CSV table of N, CA and C in Angstrom, one decimal:
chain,number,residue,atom,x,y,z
A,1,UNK,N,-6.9,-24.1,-7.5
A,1,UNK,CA,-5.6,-23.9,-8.1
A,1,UNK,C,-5.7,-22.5,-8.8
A,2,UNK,N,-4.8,-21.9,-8.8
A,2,UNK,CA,-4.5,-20.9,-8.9
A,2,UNK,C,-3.2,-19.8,-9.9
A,3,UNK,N,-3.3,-19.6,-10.9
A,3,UNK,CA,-1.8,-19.0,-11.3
A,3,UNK,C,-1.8,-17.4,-11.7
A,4,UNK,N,-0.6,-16.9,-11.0
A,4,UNK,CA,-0.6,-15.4,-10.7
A,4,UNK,C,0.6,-15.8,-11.9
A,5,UNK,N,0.6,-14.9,-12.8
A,5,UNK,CA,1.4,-14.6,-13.8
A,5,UNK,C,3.0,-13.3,-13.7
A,6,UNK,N,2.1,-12.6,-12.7
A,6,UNK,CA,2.9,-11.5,-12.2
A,6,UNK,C,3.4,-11.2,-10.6
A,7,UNK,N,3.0,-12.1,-10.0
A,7,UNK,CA,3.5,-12.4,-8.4
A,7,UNK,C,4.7,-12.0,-8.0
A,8,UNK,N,5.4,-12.0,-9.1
A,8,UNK,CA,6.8,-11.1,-7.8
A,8,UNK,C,6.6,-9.8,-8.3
A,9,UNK,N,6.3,-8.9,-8.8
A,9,UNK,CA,6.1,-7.8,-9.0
A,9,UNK,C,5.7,-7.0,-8.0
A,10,UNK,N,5.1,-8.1,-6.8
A,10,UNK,CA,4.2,-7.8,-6.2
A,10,UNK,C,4.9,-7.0,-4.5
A,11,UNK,N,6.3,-7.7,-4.5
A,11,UNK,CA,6.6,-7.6,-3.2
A,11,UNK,C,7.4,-6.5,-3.1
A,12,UNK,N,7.7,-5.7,-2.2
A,12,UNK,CA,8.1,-4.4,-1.8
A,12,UNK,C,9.7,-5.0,-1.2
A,13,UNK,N,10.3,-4.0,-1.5
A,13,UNK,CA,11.8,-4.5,-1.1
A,13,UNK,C,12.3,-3.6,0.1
A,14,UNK,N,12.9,-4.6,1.2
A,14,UNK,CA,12.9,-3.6,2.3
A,14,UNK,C,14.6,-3.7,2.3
A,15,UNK,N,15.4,-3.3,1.3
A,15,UNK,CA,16.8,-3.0,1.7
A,15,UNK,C,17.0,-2.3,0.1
A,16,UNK,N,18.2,-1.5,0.0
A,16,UNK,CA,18.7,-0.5,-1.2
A,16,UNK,C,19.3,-1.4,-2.0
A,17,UNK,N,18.4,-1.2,-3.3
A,17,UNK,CA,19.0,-2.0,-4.3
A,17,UNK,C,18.9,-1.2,-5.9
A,18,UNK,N,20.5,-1.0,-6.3
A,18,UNK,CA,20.3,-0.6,-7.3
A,18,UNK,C,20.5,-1.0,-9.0
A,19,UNK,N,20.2,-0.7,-10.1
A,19,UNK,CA,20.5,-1.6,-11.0
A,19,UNK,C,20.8,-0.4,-12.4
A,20,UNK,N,21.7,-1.0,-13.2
A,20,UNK,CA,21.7,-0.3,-14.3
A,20,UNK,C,20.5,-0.2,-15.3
A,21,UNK,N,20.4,0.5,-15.6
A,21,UNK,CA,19.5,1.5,-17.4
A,21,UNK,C,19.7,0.1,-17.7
A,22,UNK,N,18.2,-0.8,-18.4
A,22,UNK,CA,17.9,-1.2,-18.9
A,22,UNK,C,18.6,-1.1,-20.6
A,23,UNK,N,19.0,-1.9,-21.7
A,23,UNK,CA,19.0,-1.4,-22.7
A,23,UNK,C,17.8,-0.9,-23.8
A,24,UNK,N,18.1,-0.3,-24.5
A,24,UNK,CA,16.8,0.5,-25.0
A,24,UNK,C,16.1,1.9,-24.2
A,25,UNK,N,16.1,1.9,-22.9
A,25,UNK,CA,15.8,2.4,-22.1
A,25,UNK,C,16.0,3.9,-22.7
A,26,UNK,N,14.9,4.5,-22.5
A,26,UNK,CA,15.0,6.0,-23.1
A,26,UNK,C,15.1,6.6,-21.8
A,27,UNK,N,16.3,8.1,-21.9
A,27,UNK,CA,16.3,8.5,-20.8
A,27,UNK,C,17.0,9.8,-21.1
A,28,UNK,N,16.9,11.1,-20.7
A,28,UNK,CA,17.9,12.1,-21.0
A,28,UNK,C,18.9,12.1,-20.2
A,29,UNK,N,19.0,11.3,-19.1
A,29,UNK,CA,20.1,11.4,-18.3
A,29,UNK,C,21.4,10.5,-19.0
A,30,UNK,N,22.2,10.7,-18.6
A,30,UNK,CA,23.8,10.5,-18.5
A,30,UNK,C,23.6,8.4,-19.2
A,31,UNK,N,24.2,7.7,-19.6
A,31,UNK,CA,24.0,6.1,-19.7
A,31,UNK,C,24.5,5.8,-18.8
A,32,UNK,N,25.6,6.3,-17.5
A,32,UNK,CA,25.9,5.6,-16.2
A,32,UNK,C,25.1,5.5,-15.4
A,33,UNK,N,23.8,6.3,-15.5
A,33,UNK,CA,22.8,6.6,-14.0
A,33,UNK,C,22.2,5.0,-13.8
A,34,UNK,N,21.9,4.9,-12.4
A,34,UNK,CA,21.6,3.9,-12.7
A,34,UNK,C,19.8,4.2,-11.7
A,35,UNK,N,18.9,2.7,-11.4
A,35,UNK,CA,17.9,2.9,-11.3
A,35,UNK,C,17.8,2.6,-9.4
A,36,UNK,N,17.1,3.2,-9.0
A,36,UNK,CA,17.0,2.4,-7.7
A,36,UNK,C,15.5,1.6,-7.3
A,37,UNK,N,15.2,0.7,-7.2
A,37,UNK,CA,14.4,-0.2,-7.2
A,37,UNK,C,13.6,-0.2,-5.7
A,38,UNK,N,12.4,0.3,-5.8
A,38,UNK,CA,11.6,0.4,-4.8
A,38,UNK,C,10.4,-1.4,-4.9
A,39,UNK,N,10.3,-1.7,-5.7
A,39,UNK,CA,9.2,-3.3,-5.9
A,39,UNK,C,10.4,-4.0,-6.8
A,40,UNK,N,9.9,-5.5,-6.4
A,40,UNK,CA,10.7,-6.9,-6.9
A,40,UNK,C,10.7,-6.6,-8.4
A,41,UNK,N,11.2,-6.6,-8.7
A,41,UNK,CA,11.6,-7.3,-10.3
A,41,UNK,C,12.0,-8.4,-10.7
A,42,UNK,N,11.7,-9.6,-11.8
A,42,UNK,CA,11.9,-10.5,-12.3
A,42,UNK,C,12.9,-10.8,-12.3
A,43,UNK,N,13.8,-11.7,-12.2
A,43,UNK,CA,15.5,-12.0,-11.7
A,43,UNK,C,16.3,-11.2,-10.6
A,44,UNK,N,15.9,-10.7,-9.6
A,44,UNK,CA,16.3,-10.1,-8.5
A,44,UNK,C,16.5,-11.3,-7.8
A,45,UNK,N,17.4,-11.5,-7.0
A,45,UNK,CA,17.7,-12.7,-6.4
A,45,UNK,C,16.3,-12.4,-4.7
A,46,UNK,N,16.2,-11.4,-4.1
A,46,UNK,CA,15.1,-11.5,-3.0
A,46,UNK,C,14.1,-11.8,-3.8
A,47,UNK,N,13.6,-11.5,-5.0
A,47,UNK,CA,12.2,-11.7,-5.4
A,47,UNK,C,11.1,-12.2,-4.5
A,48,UNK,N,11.5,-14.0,-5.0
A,48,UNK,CA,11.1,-14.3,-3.9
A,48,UNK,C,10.4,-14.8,-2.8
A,49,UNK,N,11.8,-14.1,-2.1
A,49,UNK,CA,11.4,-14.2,-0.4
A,49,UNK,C,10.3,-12.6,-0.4
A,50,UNK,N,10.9,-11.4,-0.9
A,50,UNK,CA,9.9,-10.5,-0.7
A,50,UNK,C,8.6,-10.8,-1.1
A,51,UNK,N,8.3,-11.7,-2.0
A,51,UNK,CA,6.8,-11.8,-2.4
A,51,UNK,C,6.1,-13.0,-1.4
A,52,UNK,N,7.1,-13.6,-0.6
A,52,UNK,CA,6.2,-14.5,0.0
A,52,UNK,C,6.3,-14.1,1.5
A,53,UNK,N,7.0,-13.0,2.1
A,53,UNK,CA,7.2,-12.0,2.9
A,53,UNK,C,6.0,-11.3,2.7
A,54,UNK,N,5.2,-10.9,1.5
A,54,UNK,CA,3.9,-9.5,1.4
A,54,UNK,C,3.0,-10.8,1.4
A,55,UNK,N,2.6,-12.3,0.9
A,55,UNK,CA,1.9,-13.1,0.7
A,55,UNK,C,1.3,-13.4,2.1
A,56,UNK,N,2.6,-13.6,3.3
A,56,UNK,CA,2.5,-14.2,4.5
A,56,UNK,C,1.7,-12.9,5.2
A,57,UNK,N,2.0,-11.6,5.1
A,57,UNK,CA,1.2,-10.6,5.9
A,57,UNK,C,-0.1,-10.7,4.9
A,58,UNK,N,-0.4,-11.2,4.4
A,58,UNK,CA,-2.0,-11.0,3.6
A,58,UNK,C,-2.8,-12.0,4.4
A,59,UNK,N,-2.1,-13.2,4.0
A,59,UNK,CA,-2.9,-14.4,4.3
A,59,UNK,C,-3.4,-14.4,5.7
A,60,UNK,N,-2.5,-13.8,6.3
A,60,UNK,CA,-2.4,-14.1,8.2
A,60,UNK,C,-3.6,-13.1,8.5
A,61,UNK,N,-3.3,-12.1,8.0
A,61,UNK,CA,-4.6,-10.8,8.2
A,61,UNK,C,-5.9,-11.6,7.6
A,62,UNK,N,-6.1,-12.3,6.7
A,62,UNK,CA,-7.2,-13.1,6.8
A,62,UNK,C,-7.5,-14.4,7.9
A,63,UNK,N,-7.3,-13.8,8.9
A,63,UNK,CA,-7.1,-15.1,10.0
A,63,UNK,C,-6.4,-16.4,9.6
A,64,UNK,N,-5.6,-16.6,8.6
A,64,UNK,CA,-4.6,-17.6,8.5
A,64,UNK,C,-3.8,-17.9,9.4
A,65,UNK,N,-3.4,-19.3,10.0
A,65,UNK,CA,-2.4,-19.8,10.7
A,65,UNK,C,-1.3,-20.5,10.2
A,66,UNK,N,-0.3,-20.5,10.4
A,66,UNK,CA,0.6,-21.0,9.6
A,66,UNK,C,1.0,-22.5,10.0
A,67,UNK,N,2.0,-23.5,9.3
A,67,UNK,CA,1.8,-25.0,9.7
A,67,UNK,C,3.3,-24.9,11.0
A,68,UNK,N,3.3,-25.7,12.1
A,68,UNK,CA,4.5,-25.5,12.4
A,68,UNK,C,5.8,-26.6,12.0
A,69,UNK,N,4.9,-27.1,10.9
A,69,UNK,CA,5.9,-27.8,10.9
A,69,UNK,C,6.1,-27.8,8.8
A,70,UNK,N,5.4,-26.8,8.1
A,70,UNK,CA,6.1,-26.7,6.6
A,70,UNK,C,5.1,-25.0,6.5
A,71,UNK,N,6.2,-24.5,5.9
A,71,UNK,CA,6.0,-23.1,6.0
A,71,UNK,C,5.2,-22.5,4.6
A,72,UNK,N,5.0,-23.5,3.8
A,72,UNK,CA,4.0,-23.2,2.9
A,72,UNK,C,2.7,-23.5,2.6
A,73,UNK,N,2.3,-23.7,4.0
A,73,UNK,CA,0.9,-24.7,4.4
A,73,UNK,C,0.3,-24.2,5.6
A,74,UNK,N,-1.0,-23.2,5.0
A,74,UNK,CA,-1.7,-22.6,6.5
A,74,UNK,C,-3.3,-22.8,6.3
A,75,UNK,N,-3.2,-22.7,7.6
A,75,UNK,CA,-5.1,-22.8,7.7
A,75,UNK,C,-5.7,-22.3,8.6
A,76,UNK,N,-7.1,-22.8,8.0
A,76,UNK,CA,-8.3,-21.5,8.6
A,76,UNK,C,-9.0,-22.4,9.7
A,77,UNK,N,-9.8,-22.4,10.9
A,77,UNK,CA,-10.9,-23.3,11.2
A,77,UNK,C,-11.9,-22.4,11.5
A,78,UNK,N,-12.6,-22.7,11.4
A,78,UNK,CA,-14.2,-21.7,11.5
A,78,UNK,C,-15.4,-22.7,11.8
A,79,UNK,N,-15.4,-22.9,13.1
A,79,UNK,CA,-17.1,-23.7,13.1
A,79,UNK,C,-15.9,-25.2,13.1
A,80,UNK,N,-17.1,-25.9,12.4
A,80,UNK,CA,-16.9,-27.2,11.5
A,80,UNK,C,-16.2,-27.2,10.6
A,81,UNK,N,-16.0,-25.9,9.7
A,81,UNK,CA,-15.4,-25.6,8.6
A,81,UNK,C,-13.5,-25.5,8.8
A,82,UNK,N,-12.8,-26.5,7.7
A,82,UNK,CA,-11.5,-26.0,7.4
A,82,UNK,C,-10.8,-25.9,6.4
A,83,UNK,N,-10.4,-24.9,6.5
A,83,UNK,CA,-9.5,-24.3,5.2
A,83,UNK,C,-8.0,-24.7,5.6
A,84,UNK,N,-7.5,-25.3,4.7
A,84,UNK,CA,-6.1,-25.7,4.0
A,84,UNK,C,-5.8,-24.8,3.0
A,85,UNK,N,-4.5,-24.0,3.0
A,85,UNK,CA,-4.2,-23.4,1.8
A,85,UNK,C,-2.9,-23.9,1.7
A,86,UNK,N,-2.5,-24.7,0.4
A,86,UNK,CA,-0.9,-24.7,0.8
A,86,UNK,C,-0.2,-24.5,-0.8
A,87,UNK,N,0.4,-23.9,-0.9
A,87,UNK,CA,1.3,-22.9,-1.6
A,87,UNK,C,2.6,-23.1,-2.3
A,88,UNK,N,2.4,-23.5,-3.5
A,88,UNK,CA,3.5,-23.7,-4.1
A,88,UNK,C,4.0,-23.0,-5.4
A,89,UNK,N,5.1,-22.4,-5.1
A,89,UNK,CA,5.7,-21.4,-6.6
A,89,UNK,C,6.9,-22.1,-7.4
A,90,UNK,N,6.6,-21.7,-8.4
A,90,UNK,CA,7.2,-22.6,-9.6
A,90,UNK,C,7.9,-20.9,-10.3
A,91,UNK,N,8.4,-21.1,-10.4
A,91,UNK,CA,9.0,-19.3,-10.9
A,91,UNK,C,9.8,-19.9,-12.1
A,92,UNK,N,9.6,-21.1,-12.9
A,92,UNK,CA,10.5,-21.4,-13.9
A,92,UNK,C,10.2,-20.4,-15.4
């Protein structure tokens, strides 16, 4: 078992998303500018699917197979040997 503290942080956003200056936010620019977001951020509604979008290209590149029948449940066989990894996020 396993707990990533910072896991959506993690995932890369593949569409334009912009958001207003944080408050507090030090900035010499203008207070209307706003930011454009290249990685997930914490309450972004893709979060995430982006983070389990960058998870699914990791795992698979480690020869991971995915289940066909629940999408958070993949494995390895090797030899004799099997790996089960199955994956559950709790983002409360």
């Amino acid at each position: 078992q396993m707990d990533v503290k910072t896991a959506f942080l993690n995932g890369n956003i593949d569409e334009t998303i912009y958001m207003v200056q944080p408050e507090n936010f030090v900035s010499e620019e203008p207070k209307n500018t706003v930011c454009k977001l290249t990685k997930s951020i914490y309450g972004l509604k893709q979060a995430s699917r982006q983070w389990y979008h960058k998870f699914h290209q990791v795992i698979i590149s480690f020869g991971f197979e995915i289940n066909v029948v629940e999408d958070c449940v993949y494995h390895k066989f090797s030899g004799s040997r099997y790996i089960f990894l199955v994956l559950y996020v709790d983002d409360m």
